[in-house]
C-alpha cells in the first residue's frame, strides 16, 4: 500500500508546464499575458452541515474562482480572500434559543476572527453562526474592520420564507411579493406589515378598514410560523443547512458581482429608526449590498408600532451584547 502523500497538482509529480505546449499552438505576434492574475476567493470557516451546504451551493452557481474550506485546523487559514463566511459554532440543541448559543460560541470566535482579519485584511466578513446578530457584533469588534465590511446573514432567509407564506396565502407567485422581516434573527423579529406589496401594489390597499385587523392577526401568525420553522426543522432533522446555503449564496452573489441588490442582513444599526447612537447593536435592516459590503441602508417606512417593535428587538440584543464584556 502506497503511504506517500497524495499529489494535488502536476507540479507535485515533477511535471513542468511544457506539457501544455503539446496541446495549444501560440497565436502569432500575440501580446504577453497580463501580469495580474486576479481570482475571486471565498473562505468558508466551518465544514459542518451549514458550511458544506453553503460551499456546494456557491460552487454549483459558479460564483467564485477559488473556494477554501477551513474546519478545526487553524493552520489551514490562508490569506487573500475577498469574502470570509463564518459558519463555525456549536449546534443548536432542540428547544434551545439562538441567544442560548452565545457563550458556547464566543470563545470559538476569539480564536477564528482575529486570524481571519490578519490573513485577509481587505475581505468582507459574513457571519452565519447563531446567534447571528450578536456574533456579528463580536466579529466586528474582534476584526477591527469598518462596519460596512462586517455583516450577518440575519433575516435574509426569514424574509424569503415570509414572502413564500404570504404568496401562498394570497395565491400569487412569491417573486411578485415584496416583504421584509427585520430586527433580530430570532424570537423578537419584526414583520414589516406596512411595506408589504404584491406586484408593486401595497397590500394595505387590498383591504377595507375592518379587514385590516383580521389580516394583521393572520400575518402575525405567518411571522410566528417563520420564526418557528427553523426550530421545527431542528426538531425533526437535527440541523438546518440547504435553505441557509442558498440564502448565503445569494448574498455572496450580490457582493462579489457588485449587484447592488437589497437584502435584509444584520448590520450596525445604531442611529437607524430611532435606535440610539449609544447602542452599537447589530440587527437586520434592508440594505444595498455590493463589492465593498454594505453600500447603504434602505429608507423603508416604518409605522410607530413597527418602530417600537424594532427598538424592543434592539434592546433584546443590546442586553445580550452587554454580557460579553467586549
PDB file of C-alpha atoms in Angstrom:
ATOM      1  CA  UNK A   1       0.000   0.000   0.000  1.00  0.00           C
ATOM      2  CA  UNK A   2       1.405   3.381  -1.049  1.00  0.00           C
ATOM      3  CA  UNK A   3       1.764   5.620   2.013  1.00  0.00           C
ATOM      4  CA  UNK A   4       3.212   8.637   0.174  1.00  0.00           C
ATOM      5  CA  UNK A   5       1.203  11.891   0.367  1.00  0.00           C
ATOM      6  CA  UNK A   6      -1.247  12.418  -2.486  1.00  0.00           C
ATOM      7  CA  UNK A   7      -0.363  14.947  -5.196  1.00  0.00           C
ATOM      8  CA  UNK A   8      -2.596  17.961  -5.671  1.00  0.00           C
ATOM      9  CA  UNK A   9      -1.034  19.182  -8.951  1.00  0.00           C
ATOM     10  CA  UNK A  10       1.235  18.111 -11.813  1.00  0.00           C
ATOM     11  CA  UNK A  11       3.985  20.173 -10.227  1.00  0.00           C
ATOM     12  CA  UNK A  12       3.865  17.829  -7.215  1.00  0.00           C
ATOM     13  CA  UNK A  13       4.530  14.963  -9.633  1.00  0.00           C
ATOM     14  CA  UNK A  14       7.555  16.722 -11.142  1.00  0.00           C
ATOM     15  CA  UNK A  15       5.804  17.518 -14.434  1.00  0.00           C
ATOM     16  CA  UNK A  16       6.561  21.012 -15.734  1.00  0.00           C
ATOM     17  CA  UNK A  17       4.375  23.473 -17.694  1.00  0.00           C
ATOM     18  CA  UNK A  18       5.949  22.413 -21.019  1.00  0.00           C
ATOM     19  CA  UNK A  19       3.312  19.662 -21.223  1.00  0.00           C
ATOM     20  CA  UNK A  20       0.757  22.326 -22.160  1.00  0.00           C
ATOM     21  CA  UNK A  21       2.723  23.298 -25.280  1.00  0.00           C
ATOM     22  CA  UNK A  22       1.782  19.988 -26.879  1.00  0.00           C
ATOM     23  CA  UNK A  23      -1.936  20.847 -26.657  1.00  0.00           C
ATOM     24  CA  UNK A  24      -2.036  24.505 -27.739  1.00  0.00           C
ATOM     25  CA  UNK A  25      -0.428  26.421 -30.599  1.00  0.00           C
ATOM     26  CA  UNK A  26       0.525  30.016 -29.770  1.00  0.00           C
ATOM     27  CA  UNK A  27      -1.137  32.978 -31.520  1.00  0.00           C
ATOM     28  CA  UNK A  28       1.266  34.716 -33.884  1.00  0.00           C
ATOM     29  CA  UNK A  29       2.529  38.120 -32.649  1.00  0.00           C
ATOM     30  CA  UNK A  30       0.308  37.961 -29.558  1.00  0.00           C
ATOM     31  CA  UNK A  31       0.764  40.328 -26.601  1.00  0.00           C
ATOM     32  CA  UNK A  32       2.297  38.897 -23.421  1.00  0.00           C
ATOM     33  CA  UNK A  33      -0.101  37.738 -20.707  1.00  0.00           C
ATOM     34  CA  UNK A  34      -1.296  40.235 -18.133  1.00  0.00           C
ATOM     35  CA  UNK A  35       0.917  40.276 -15.028  1.00  0.00           C
ATOM     36  CA  UNK A  36      -2.258  40.447 -12.925  1.00  0.00           C
ATOM     37  CA  UNK A  37      -3.804  37.101 -12.090  1.00  0.00           C
ATOM     38  CA  UNK A  38      -6.896  38.198 -10.186  1.00  0.00           C
ATOM     39  CA  UNK A  39      -9.064  35.416  -8.848  1.00  0.00           C
ATOM     40  CA  UNK A  40     -12.132  35.804  -6.679  1.00  0.00           C
ATOM     41  CA  UNK A  41     -11.710  33.795  -3.498  1.00  0.00           C
ATOM     42  CA  UNK A  42     -14.138  32.803  -0.746  1.00  0.00           C
ATOM     43  CA  UNK A  43     -13.158  31.186   2.539  1.00  0.00           C
ATOM     44  CA  UNK A  44     -15.813  29.221   4.427  1.00  0.00           C
ATOM     45  CA  UNK A  45     -14.866  28.623   8.057  1.00  0.00           C
ATOM     46  CA  UNK A  46     -16.706  25.612   9.428  1.00  0.00           C
ATOM     47  CA  UNK A  47     -17.176  22.457   7.369  1.00  0.00           C
ATOM     48  CA  UNK A  48     -20.269  21.169   9.126  1.00  0.00           C
ATOM     49  CA  UNK A  49     -23.707  20.772   7.554  1.00  0.00           C
ATOM     50  CA  UNK A  50     -24.234  24.512   7.047  1.00  0.00           C
ATOM     51  CA  UNK A  51     -20.713  25.216   5.819  1.00  0.00           C
ATOM     52  CA  UNK A  52     -20.808  22.359   3.324  1.00  0.00           C
ATOM     53  CA  UNK A  53     -24.256  23.370   2.051  1.00  0.00           C
ATOM     54  CA  UNK A  54     -23.010  26.936   1.515  1.00  0.00           C
ATOM     55  CA  UNK A  55     -19.844  25.710  -0.216  1.00  0.00           C
ATOM     56  CA  UNK A  56     -21.706  23.352  -2.523  1.00  0.00           C
ATOM     57  CA  UNK A  57     -24.289  25.986  -3.461  1.00  0.00           C
ATOM     58  CA  UNK A  58     -21.562  28.545  -4.212  1.00  0.00           C
ATOM     59  CA  UNK A  59     -19.765  26.010  -6.416  1.00  0.00           C
ATOM     60  CA  UNK A  60     -22.879  24.948  -8.332  1.00  0.00           C
ATOM     61  CA  UNK A  61     -23.707  28.606  -9.038  1.00  0.00           C
ATOM     62  CA  UNK A  62     -20.159  29.318 -10.307  1.00  0.00           C
ATOM     63  CA  UNK A  63     -19.724  32.355  -8.058  1.00  0.00           C
ATOM     64  CA  UNK A  64     -16.022  32.080  -7.309  1.00  0.00           C
ATOM     65  CA  UNK A  65     -12.656  31.054  -8.749  1.00  0.00           C
ATOM     66  CA  UNK A  66     -11.143  29.718  -5.523  1.00  0.00           C
ATOM     67  CA  UNK A  67     -13.055  28.261  -2.580  1.00  0.00           C
ATOM     68  CA  UNK A  68     -11.244  27.454   0.659  1.00  0.00           C
ATOM     69  CA  UNK A  69     -12.818  25.281   3.350  1.00  0.00           C
ATOM     70  CA  UNK A  70     -11.427  25.562   6.872  1.00  0.00           C
ATOM     71  CA  UNK A  71     -12.603  23.470   9.800  1.00  0.00           C
ATOM     72  CA  UNK A  72     -10.802  22.577  13.023  1.00  0.00           C
ATOM     73  CA  UNK A  73      -7.233  23.180  11.857  1.00  0.00           C
ATOM     74  CA  UNK A  74      -6.367  26.904  12.145  1.00  0.00           C
ATOM     75  CA  UNK A  75      -3.112  26.354  10.225  1.00  0.00           C
ATOM     76  CA  UNK A  76      -5.200  25.997   7.062  1.00  0.00           C
ATOM     77  CA  UNK A  77      -6.318  29.629   7.185  1.00  0.00           C
ATOM     78  CA  UNK A  78      -4.748  31.278   4.115  1.00  0.00           C
ATOM     79  CA  UNK A  79      -4.565  34.906   3.065  1.00  0.00           C
ATOM     80  CA  UNK A  80      -6.207  36.916   0.374  1.00  0.00           C
ATOM     81  CA  UNK A  81      -9.914  36.042   0.463  1.00  0.00           C
ATOM     82  CA  UNK A  82     -12.460  38.501  -0.910  1.00  0.00           C
ATOM     83  CA  UNK A  83     -15.230  37.088   1.286  1.00  0.00           C
ATOM     84  CA  UNK A  84     -14.884  35.122   4.529  1.00  0.00           C
ATOM     85  CA  UNK A  85     -18.017  33.258   5.635  1.00  0.00           C
ATOM     86  CA  UNK A  86     -18.031  32.034   9.244  1.00  0.00           C
ATOM     87  CA  UNK A  87     -20.368  29.130   9.972  1.00  0.00           C
ATOM     88  CA  UNK A  88     -18.327  27.544  12.774  1.00  0.00           C
ATOM     89  CA  UNK A  89     -20.125  27.098  16.053  1.00  0.00           C
ATOM     90  CA  UNK A  90     -21.902  24.753  18.385  1.00  0.00           C
ATOM     91  CA  UNK A  91     -25.007  23.082  17.019  1.00  0.00           C
ATOM     92  CA  UNK A  92     -28.309  24.407  18.303  1.00  0.00           C
ATOM     93  CA  UNK A  93     -29.946  21.888  20.649  1.00  0.00           C
ATOM     94  CA  UNK A  94     -33.690  21.241  20.180  1.00  0.00           C
ATOM     95  CA  UNK A  95     -35.580  23.700  22.383  1.00  0.00           C
ATOM     96  CA  UNK A  96     -32.543  25.967  22.816  1.00  0.00           C
ATOM     97  CA  UNK A  97     -32.908  29.619  21.826  1.00  0.00           C
ATOM     98  CA  UNK A  98     -30.378  31.219  19.486  1.00  0.00           C
ATOM     99  CA  UNK A  99     -29.201  33.513  22.258  1.00  0.00           C
ATOM    100  CA  UNK A 100     -28.591  30.441  24.401  1.00  0.00           C
ATOM    101  CA  UNK A 101     -25.818  29.501  21.986  1.00  0.00           C
ATOM    102  CA  UNK A 102     -23.923  32.717  22.678  1.00  0.00           C
ATOM    103  CA  UNK A 103     -21.472  31.725  25.384  1.00  0.00           C
ATOM    104  CA  UNK A 104     -20.716  28.401  23.710  1.00  0.00           C
ATOM    105  CA  UNK A 105     -19.693  30.160  20.503  1.00  0.00           C
ATOM    106  CA  UNK A 106     -17.923  33.223  21.897  1.00  0.00           C
ATOM    107  CA  UNK A 107     -14.623  31.515  22.718  1.00  0.00           C
ATOM    108  CA  UNK A 108     -14.526  29.955  19.256  1.00  0.00           C
ATOM    109  CA  UNK A 109     -14.828  33.375  17.627  1.00  0.00           C
ATOM    110  CA  UNK A 110     -11.945  34.697  19.720  1.00  0.00           C
ATOM    111  CA  UNK A 111      -9.639  32.211  18.005  1.00  0.00           C
ATOM    112  CA  UNK A 112     -11.124  32.461  14.489  1.00  0.00           C
ATOM    113  CA  UNK A 113     -11.876  36.104  13.728  1.00  0.00           C
ATOM    114  CA  UNK A 114      -8.562  37.854  14.546  1.00  0.00           C
ATOM    115  CA  UNK A 115      -6.699  35.306  12.400  1.00  0.00           C
ATOM    116  CA  UNK A 116      -9.119  35.816   9.502  1.00  0.00           C
ATOM    117  CA  UNK A 117      -8.669  39.585   9.758  1.00  0.00           C
ATOM    118  CA  UNK A 118      -4.887  39.232   9.791  1.00  0.00           C
ATOM    119  CA  UNK A 119      -4.709  36.927   6.781  1.00  0.00           C
ATOM    120  CA  UNK A 120      -7.442  38.585   4.703  1.00  0.00           C
ATOM    121  CA  UNK A 121      -7.336  42.253   5.769  1.00  0.00           C
ATOM    122  CA  UNK A 122      -9.330  43.529   2.775  1.00  0.00           C
ATOM    123  CA  UNK A 123     -12.091  40.937   2.852  1.00  0.00           C
ATOM    124  CA  UNK A 124     -15.753  41.223   3.697  1.00  0.00           C
ATOM    125  CA  UNK A 125     -16.647  39.183   6.767  1.00  0.00           C
ATOM    126  CA  UNK A 126     -20.021  37.427   6.793  1.00  0.00           C
ATOM    127  CA  UNK A 127     -21.254  35.646   9.921  1.00  0.00           C
ATOM    128  CA  UNK A 128     -23.785  32.817   9.658  1.00  0.00           C
ATOM    129  CA  UNK A 129     -23.231  31.170  13.075  1.00  0.00           C
ATOM    130  CA  UNK A 130     -26.016  31.669  15.627  1.00  0.00           C
ATOM    131  CA  UNK A 131     -26.964  33.804  17.418  1.00  0.00           C
ATOM    132  CA  UNK A 132     -26.017  35.622  14.240  1.00  0.00           C
ATOM    133  CA  UNK A 133     -26.699  39.227  15.308  1.00  0.00           C
ATOM    134  CA  UNK A 134     -24.648  39.142  18.493  1.00  0.00           C
ATOM    135  CA  UNK A 135     -21.862  37.119  16.887  1.00  0.00           C
ATOM    136  CA  UNK A 136     -21.712  39.615  14.015  1.00  0.00           C
ATOM    137  CA  UNK A 137     -21.140  42.311  16.635  1.00  0.00           C
ATOM    138  CA  UNK A 138     -18.426  40.107  18.163  1.00  0.00           C
ATOM    139  CA  UNK A 139     -16.806  39.630  14.740  1.00  0.00           C
ATOM    140  CA  UNK A 140     -16.857  43.393  14.126  1.00  0.00           C
ATOM    141  CA  UNK A 141     -15.162  44.098  17.455  1.00  0.00           C
ATOM    142  CA  UNK A 142     -12.567  41.342  17.115  1.00  0.00           C
ATOM    143  CA  UNK A 143     -11.706  42.047  13.472  1.00  0.00           C
ATOM    144  CA  UNK A 144     -11.293  45.806  13.689  1.00  0.00           C
ATOM    145  CA  UNK A 145     -12.903  46.053  10.236  1.00  0.00           C
ATOM    146  CA  UNK A 146     -15.078  49.033   9.267  1.00  0.00           C
ATOM    147  CA  UNK A 147     -18.746  48.261   9.888  1.00  0.00           C
ATOM    148  CA  UNK A 148     -19.670  48.151   6.176  1.00  0.00           C
ATOM    149  CA  UNK A 149     -17.376  45.106   5.757  1.00  0.00           C
ATOM    150  CA  UNK A 150     -18.891  43.028   8.586  1.00  0.00           C
ATOM    151  CA  UNK A 151     -22.377  41.611   8.052  1.00  0.00           C
ATOM    152  CA  UNK A 152     -24.524  38.744   9.266  1.00  0.00           C
ATOM    153  CA  UNK A 153     -26.882  36.563   7.252  1.00  0.00           C
ATOM    154  CA  UNK A 154     -29.591  37.972   9.511  1.00  0.00           C
ATOM    155  CA  UNK A 155     -33.192  37.745   8.331  1.00  0.00           C
ATOM    156  CA  UNK A 156     -32.428  37.188   4.645  1.00  0.00           C
ATOM    157  CA  UNK A 157     -33.729  33.624   4.856  1.00  0.00           C
ATOM    158  CA  UNK A 158     -36.570  34.601   7.217  1.00  0.00           C
ATOM    159  CA  UNK A 159     -37.747  37.171   4.671  1.00  0.00           C
ATOM    160  CA  UNK A 160     -37.700  34.575   1.868  1.00  0.00           C
ATOM    161  CA  UNK A 161     -39.854  32.252   3.970  1.00  0.00           C
ATOM    162  CA  UNK A 162     -42.104  35.193   4.857  1.00  0.00           C
ATOM    163  CA  UNK A 163     -42.638  36.049   1.174  1.00  0.00           C
ATOM    164  CA  UNK A 164     -43.393  32.430   0.346  1.00  0.00           C
ATOM    165  CA  UNK A 165     -46.046  32.088   3.050  1.00  0.00           C
ATOM    166  CA  UNK A 166     -47.692  35.396   2.101  1.00  0.00           C
ATOM    167  CA  UNK A 167     -47.723  34.331  -1.548  1.00  0.00           C
ATOM    168  CA  UNK A 168     -49.254  31.002  -0.574  1.00  0.00           C
ATOM    169  CA  UNK A 169     -51.958  32.787   1.429  1.00  0.00           C
ATOM    170  CA  UNK A 170     -52.762  35.223  -1.396  1.00  0.00           C
ATOM    171  CA  UNK A 171     -52.352  32.576  -4.127  1.00  0.00           C
ATOM    172  CA  UNK A 172     -49.747  34.528  -6.075  1.00  0.00           C
ATOM    173  CA  UNK A 173     -46.162  33.877  -7.138  1.00  0.00           C
ATOM    174  CA  UNK A 174     -43.616  34.570  -4.393  1.00  0.00           C
ATOM    175  CA  UNK A 175     -41.468  36.555  -6.849  1.00  0.00           C
ATOM    176  CA  UNK A 176     -44.268  39.136  -7.059  1.00  0.00           C
ATOM    177  CA  UNK A 177     -44.273  39.673  -3.282  1.00  0.00           C
ATOM    178  CA  UNK A 178     -42.008  42.202  -1.597  1.00  0.00           C
ATOM    179  CA  UNK A 179     -41.892  41.767   2.163  1.00  0.00           C
ATOM    180  CA  UNK A 180     -39.219  42.006   4.841  1.00  0.00           C
ATOM    181  CA  UNK A 181     -38.625  40.738   8.310  1.00  0.00           C
ATOM    182  CA  UNK A 182     -36.179  42.886  10.272  1.00  0.00           C
ATOM    183  CA  UNK A 183     -34.624  43.073  13.726  1.00  0.00           C
ATOM    184  CA  UNK A 184     -33.273  40.006  15.476  1.00  0.00           C
ATOM    185  CA  UNK A 185     -32.910  36.757  13.585  1.00  0.00           C
ATOM    186  CA  UNK A 186     -34.982  35.071  16.230  1.00  0.00           C
ATOM    187  CA  UNK A 187     -37.899  35.454  18.574  1.00  0.00           C
ATOM    188  CA  UNK A 188     -38.116  39.274  18.563  1.00  0.00           C
ATOM    189  CA  UNK A 189     -38.031  39.672  14.777  1.00  0.00           C
ATOM    190  CA  UNK A 190     -40.378  42.234  13.236  1.00  0.00           C
ATOM    191  CA  UNK A 191     -42.552  41.709  10.153  1.00  0.00           C
ATOM    192  CA  UNK A 192     -42.861  44.980   8.225  1.00  0.00           C
ATOM    193  CA  UNK A 193     -46.570  44.699   7.560  1.00  0.00           C
ATOM    194  CA  UNK A 194     -46.928  48.264   6.282  1.00  0.00           C
ATOM    195  CA  UNK A 195     -44.421  47.839   3.437  1.00  0.00           C
ATOM    196  CA  UNK A 196     -45.657  44.526   2.014  1.00  0.00           C
ATOM    197  CA  UNK A 197     -46.592  44.823  -1.647  1.00  0.00           C
ATOM    198  CA  UNK A 198     -47.791  42.411  -4.330  1.00  0.00           C
ATOM    199  CA  UNK A 199     -46.956  43.317  -7.902  1.00  0.00           C
ATOM    200  CA  UNK A 200     -45.987  46.784  -6.705  1.00  0.00           C
ATOM    201  CA  UNK A 201     -49.357  47.379  -5.013  1.00  0.00           C
ATOM    202  CA  UNK A 202     -49.262  47.957  -1.215  1.00  0.00           C
ATOM    203  CA  UNK A 203     -51.102  45.152   0.498  1.00  0.00           C
ATOM    204  CA  UNK A 204     -52.969  47.603   2.748  1.00  0.00           C
ATOM    205  CA  UNK A 205     -54.802  48.920  -0.290  1.00  0.00           C
ATOM    206  CA  UNK A 206     -56.369  45.493  -0.793  1.00  0.00           C
ATOM    207  CA  UNK A 207     -58.408  45.639   2.393  1.00  0.00           C
ATOM    208  CA  UNK A 208     -61.139  47.725   3.901  1.00  0.00           C
ATOM    209  CA  UNK A 209     -60.538  49.033   7.426  1.00  0.00           C
ATOM    210  CA  UNK A 210     -62.394  46.230   9.289  1.00  0.00           C
ATOM    211  CA  UNK A 211     -60.494  43.600   7.345  1.00  0.00           C
ATOM    212  CA  UNK A 212     -57.077  45.051   8.137  1.00  0.00           C
ATOM    213  CA  UNK A 213     -57.088  43.944  11.769  1.00  0.00           C
ATOM    214  CA  UNK A 214     -58.011  40.428  10.718  1.00  0.00           C
ATOM    215  CA  UNK A 215     -55.208  40.358   8.143  1.00  0.00           C
ATOM    216  CA  UNK A 216     -52.718  41.746  10.663  1.00  0.00           C
ATOM    217  CA  UNK A 217     -53.562  38.908  13.019  1.00  0.00           C
ATOM    218  CA  UNK A 218     -53.119  36.438  10.185  1.00  0.00           C
ATOM    219  CA  UNK A 219     -49.786  37.958   9.142  1.00  0.00           C
ATOM    220  CA  UNK A 220     -48.583  37.807  12.726  1.00  0.00           C
ATOM    221  CA  UNK A 221     -49.328  34.089  12.666  1.00  0.00           C
ATOM    222  CA  UNK A 222     -47.279  33.885   9.463  1.00  0.00           C
ATOM    223  CA  UNK A 223     -44.416  35.771  11.179  1.00  0.00           C
ATOM    224  CA  UNK A 224     -44.521  33.309  14.059  1.00  0.00           C
ATOM    225  CA  UNK A 225     -44.544  30.405  11.610  1.00  0.00           C
ATOM    226  CA  UNK A 226     -41.373  31.807  10.022  1.00  0.00           C
ATOM    227  CA  UNK A 227     -39.636  32.098  13.418  1.00  0.00           C
ATOM    228  CA  UNK A 228     -40.742  28.610  14.440  1.00  0.00           C
ATOM    229  CA  UNK A 229     -39.810  26.988  11.121  1.00  0.00           C
ATOM    230  CA  UNK A 230     -36.112  26.699  11.967  1.00  0.00           C
ATOM    231  CA  UNK A 231     -36.926  25.219  15.366  1.00  0.00           C
ATOM    232  CA  UNK A 232     -39.207  22.691  13.653  1.00  0.00           C
ATOM    233  CA  UNK A 233     -36.501  21.684  11.171  1.00  0.00           C
ATOM    234  CA  UNK A 234     -34.017  21.277  14.034  1.00  0.00           C
ATOM    235  CA  UNK A 235     -36.520  19.174  15.983  1.00  0.00           C
ATOM    236  CA  UNK A 236     -37.183  16.861  13.031  1.00  0.00           C
ATOM    237  CA  UNK A 237     -33.829  16.856  11.238  1.00  0.00           C
ATOM    238  CA  UNK A 238     -31.352  17.929  13.906  1.00  0.00           C
ATOM    239  CA  UNK A 239     -29.982  20.898  11.949  1.00  0.00           C
ATOM    240  CA  UNK A 240     -30.735  23.329   9.119  1.00  0.00           C
ATOM    241  CA  UNK A 241     -28.484  23.516   6.062  1.00  0.00           C
ATOM    242  CA  UNK A 242     -29.769  23.745   2.500  1.00  0.00           C
ATOM    243  CA  UNK A 243     -32.081  26.727   2.870  1.00  0.00           C
ATOM    244  CA  UNK A 244     -29.390  28.810   4.564  1.00  0.00           C
ATOM    245  CA  UNK A 245     -26.904  27.554   1.962  1.00  0.00           C
ATOM    246  CA  UNK A 246     -28.930  29.047  -0.875  1.00  0.00           C
ATOM    247  CA  UNK A 247     -29.624  32.208   1.122  1.00  0.00           C
ATOM    248  CA  UNK A 248     -25.939  32.856   1.838  1.00  0.00           C
ATOM    249  CA  UNK A 249     -25.033  32.112  -1.793  1.00  0.00           C
ATOM    250  CA  UNK A 250     -27.464  34.847  -2.870  1.00  0.00           C
ATOM    251  CA  UNK A 251     -25.699  37.292  -0.520  1.00  0.00           C
ATOM    252  CA  UNK A 252     -22.297  36.233  -1.881  1.00  0.00           C
ATOM    253  CA  UNK A 253     -23.510  36.813  -5.433  1.00  0.00           C
ATOM    254  CA  UNK A 254     -24.773  40.317  -4.645  1.00  0.00           C
ATOM    255  CA  UNK A 255     -21.456  41.209  -3.001  1.00  0.00           C
ATOM    256  CA  UNK A 256     -18.903  39.675  -5.367  1.00  0.00           C
ATOM    257  CA  UNK A 257     -20.713  40.667  -8.563  1.00  0.00           C
ATOM    258  CA  UNK A 258     -21.462  44.143  -7.222  1.00  0.00           C
ATOM    259  CA  UNK A 259     -25.162  43.682  -7.994  1.00  0.00           C
ATOM    260  CA  UNK A 260     -26.318  46.338  -5.516  1.00  0.00           C
ATOM    261  CA  UNK A 261     -29.348  44.251  -4.619  1.00  0.00           C
ATOM    262  CA  UNK A 262     -31.303  44.870  -1.427  1.00  0.00           C
ATOM    263  CA  UNK A 263     -31.199  42.200   1.275  1.00  0.00           C
ATOM    264  CA  UNK A 264     -32.291  42.287   4.925  1.00  0.00           C
ATOM    265  CA  UNK A 265     -28.970  41.499   6.611  1.00  0.00           C
ATOM    266  CA  UNK A 266     -27.508  42.052  10.068  1.00  0.00           C
ATOM    267  CA  UNK A 267     -25.546  45.306  10.208  1.00  0.00           C
ATOM    268  CA  UNK A 268     -24.540  48.038  12.640  1.00  0.00           C
ATOM    269  CA  UNK A 269     -27.953  49.617  13.222  1.00  0.00           C
ATOM    270  CA  UNK A 270     -27.222  52.463  15.620  1.00  0.00           C
ATOM    271  CA  UNK A 271     -28.876  55.688  14.515  1.00  0.00           C
ATOM    272  CA  UNK A 272     -31.432  53.996  12.271  1.00  0.00           C
ATOM    273  CA  UNK A 273     -35.175  54.079  13.007  1.00  0.00           C
ATOM    274  CA  UNK A 274     -34.751  55.540  16.468  1.00  0.00           C
ATOM    275  CA  UNK A 275     -32.091  53.099  17.668  1.00  0.00           C
ATOM    276  CA  UNK A 276     -29.808  55.134  19.911  1.00  0.00           C
ATOM    277  CA  UNK A 277     -26.371  56.271  18.765  1.00  0.00           C
ATOM    278  CA  UNK A 278     -25.050  54.876  22.056  1.00  0.00           C
ATOM    279  CA  UNK A 279     -26.150  51.332  21.140  1.00  0.00           C
ATOM    280  CA  UNK A 280     -23.666  49.531  18.890  1.00  0.00           C
ATOM    281  CA  UNK A 281     -26.156  46.810  18.132  1.00  0.00           C
ATOM    282  CA  UNK A 282     -26.271  44.597  15.042  1.00  0.00           C
ATOM    283  CA  UNK A 283     -29.664  43.588  13.679  1.00  0.00           C
ATOM    284  CA  UNK A 284     -31.287  43.151  10.285  1.00  0.00           C
ATOM    285  CA  UNK A 285     -32.425  46.034   8.099  1.00  0.00           C
ATOM    286  CA  UNK A 286     -32.911  46.089   4.311  1.00  0.00           C
ATOM    287  CA  UNK A 287     -29.570  47.175   2.854  1.00  0.00           C
ATOM    288  CA  UNK A 288     -27.931  47.518  -0.541  1.00  0.00           C
ATOM    289  CA  UNK A 289     -25.026  45.098  -1.000  1.00  0.00           C
ATOM    290  CA  UNK A 290     -22.100  45.435  -3.383  1.00  0.00           C
ATOM    291  CA  UNK A 291     -18.390  44.846  -3.777  1.00  0.00           C
ATOM    292  CA  UNK A 292     -17.499  46.910  -0.699  1.00  0.00           C
ATOM    293  CA  UNK A 293     -20.129  45.275   1.515  1.00  0.00           C
ATOM    294  CA  UNK A 294     -22.992  47.426   2.810  1.00  0.00           C
ATOM    295  CA  UNK A 295     -23.451  50.353   0.428  1.00  0.00           C
ATOM    296  CA  UNK A 296     -26.399  51.878   2.267  1.00  0.00           C
ATOM    297  CA  UNK A 297     -29.454  51.150   4.387  1.00  0.00           C
ATOM    298  CA  UNK A 298     -32.819  51.420   2.658  1.00  0.00           C
ATOM    299  CA  UNK A 299     -35.029  54.245   3.889  1.00  0.00           C
ATOM    300  CA  UNK A 300     -38.001  51.948   4.332  1.00  0.00           C
ATOM    301  CA  UNK A 301     -41.023  53.493   6.045  1.00  0.00           C
ATOM    302  CA  UNK A 302     -41.915  52.039   9.441  1.00  0.00           C
ATOM    303  CA  UNK A 303     -45.096  52.723  11.364  1.00  0.00           C
ATOM    304  CA  UNK A 304     -44.845  53.760  15.009  1.00  0.00           C
ATOM    305  CA  UNK A 305     -45.861  50.228  16.005  1.00  0.00           C
ATOM    306  CA  UNK A 306     -43.153  48.690  13.839  1.00  0.00           C
ATOM    307  CA  UNK A 307     -40.531  51.131  15.129  1.00  0.00           C
ATOM    308  CA  UNK A 308     -41.490  50.227  18.702  1.00  0.00           C
ATOM    309  CA  UNK A 309     -41.088  46.523  17.975  1.00  0.00           C
ATOM    310  CA  UNK A 310     -37.757  47.141  16.240  1.00  0.00           C
ATOM    311  CA  UNK A 311     -36.446  49.090  19.237  1.00  0.00           C
ATOM    312  CA  UNK A 312     -37.584  46.253  21.506  1.00  0.00           C
ATOM    313  CA  UNK A 313     -35.630  43.830  19.306  1.00  0.00           C
ATOM    314  CA  UNK A 314     -32.600  46.135  19.549  1.00  0.00           C
ATOM    315  CA  UNK A 315     -32.899  46.251  23.346  1.00  0.00           C
ATOM    316  CA  UNK A 316     -33.054  42.442  23.492  1.00  0.00           C
ATOM    317  CA  UNK A 317     -29.825  42.165  21.521  1.00  0.00           C
ATOM    318  CA  UNK A 318     -28.161  45.054  23.352  1.00  0.00           C
ATOM    319  CA  UNK A 319     -28.740  43.361  26.702  1.00  0.00           C
ATOM    320  CA  UNK A 320     -27.184  40.163  25.337  1.00  0.00           C
ATOM    321  CA  UNK A 321     -24.168  42.068  23.966  1.00  0.00           C
ATOM    322  CA  UNK A 322     -23.521  43.851  27.269  1.00  0.00           C
ATOM    323  CA  UNK A 323     -22.900  40.490  28.923  1.00  0.00           C
ATOM    324  CA  UNK A 324     -19.950  39.827  26.631  1.00  0.00           C
ATOM    325  CA  UNK A 325     -17.611  42.447  28.007  1.00  0.00           C
ATOM    326  CA  UNK A 326     -16.064  43.151  24.603  1.00  0.00           C
TER     327      UNK A 326
END
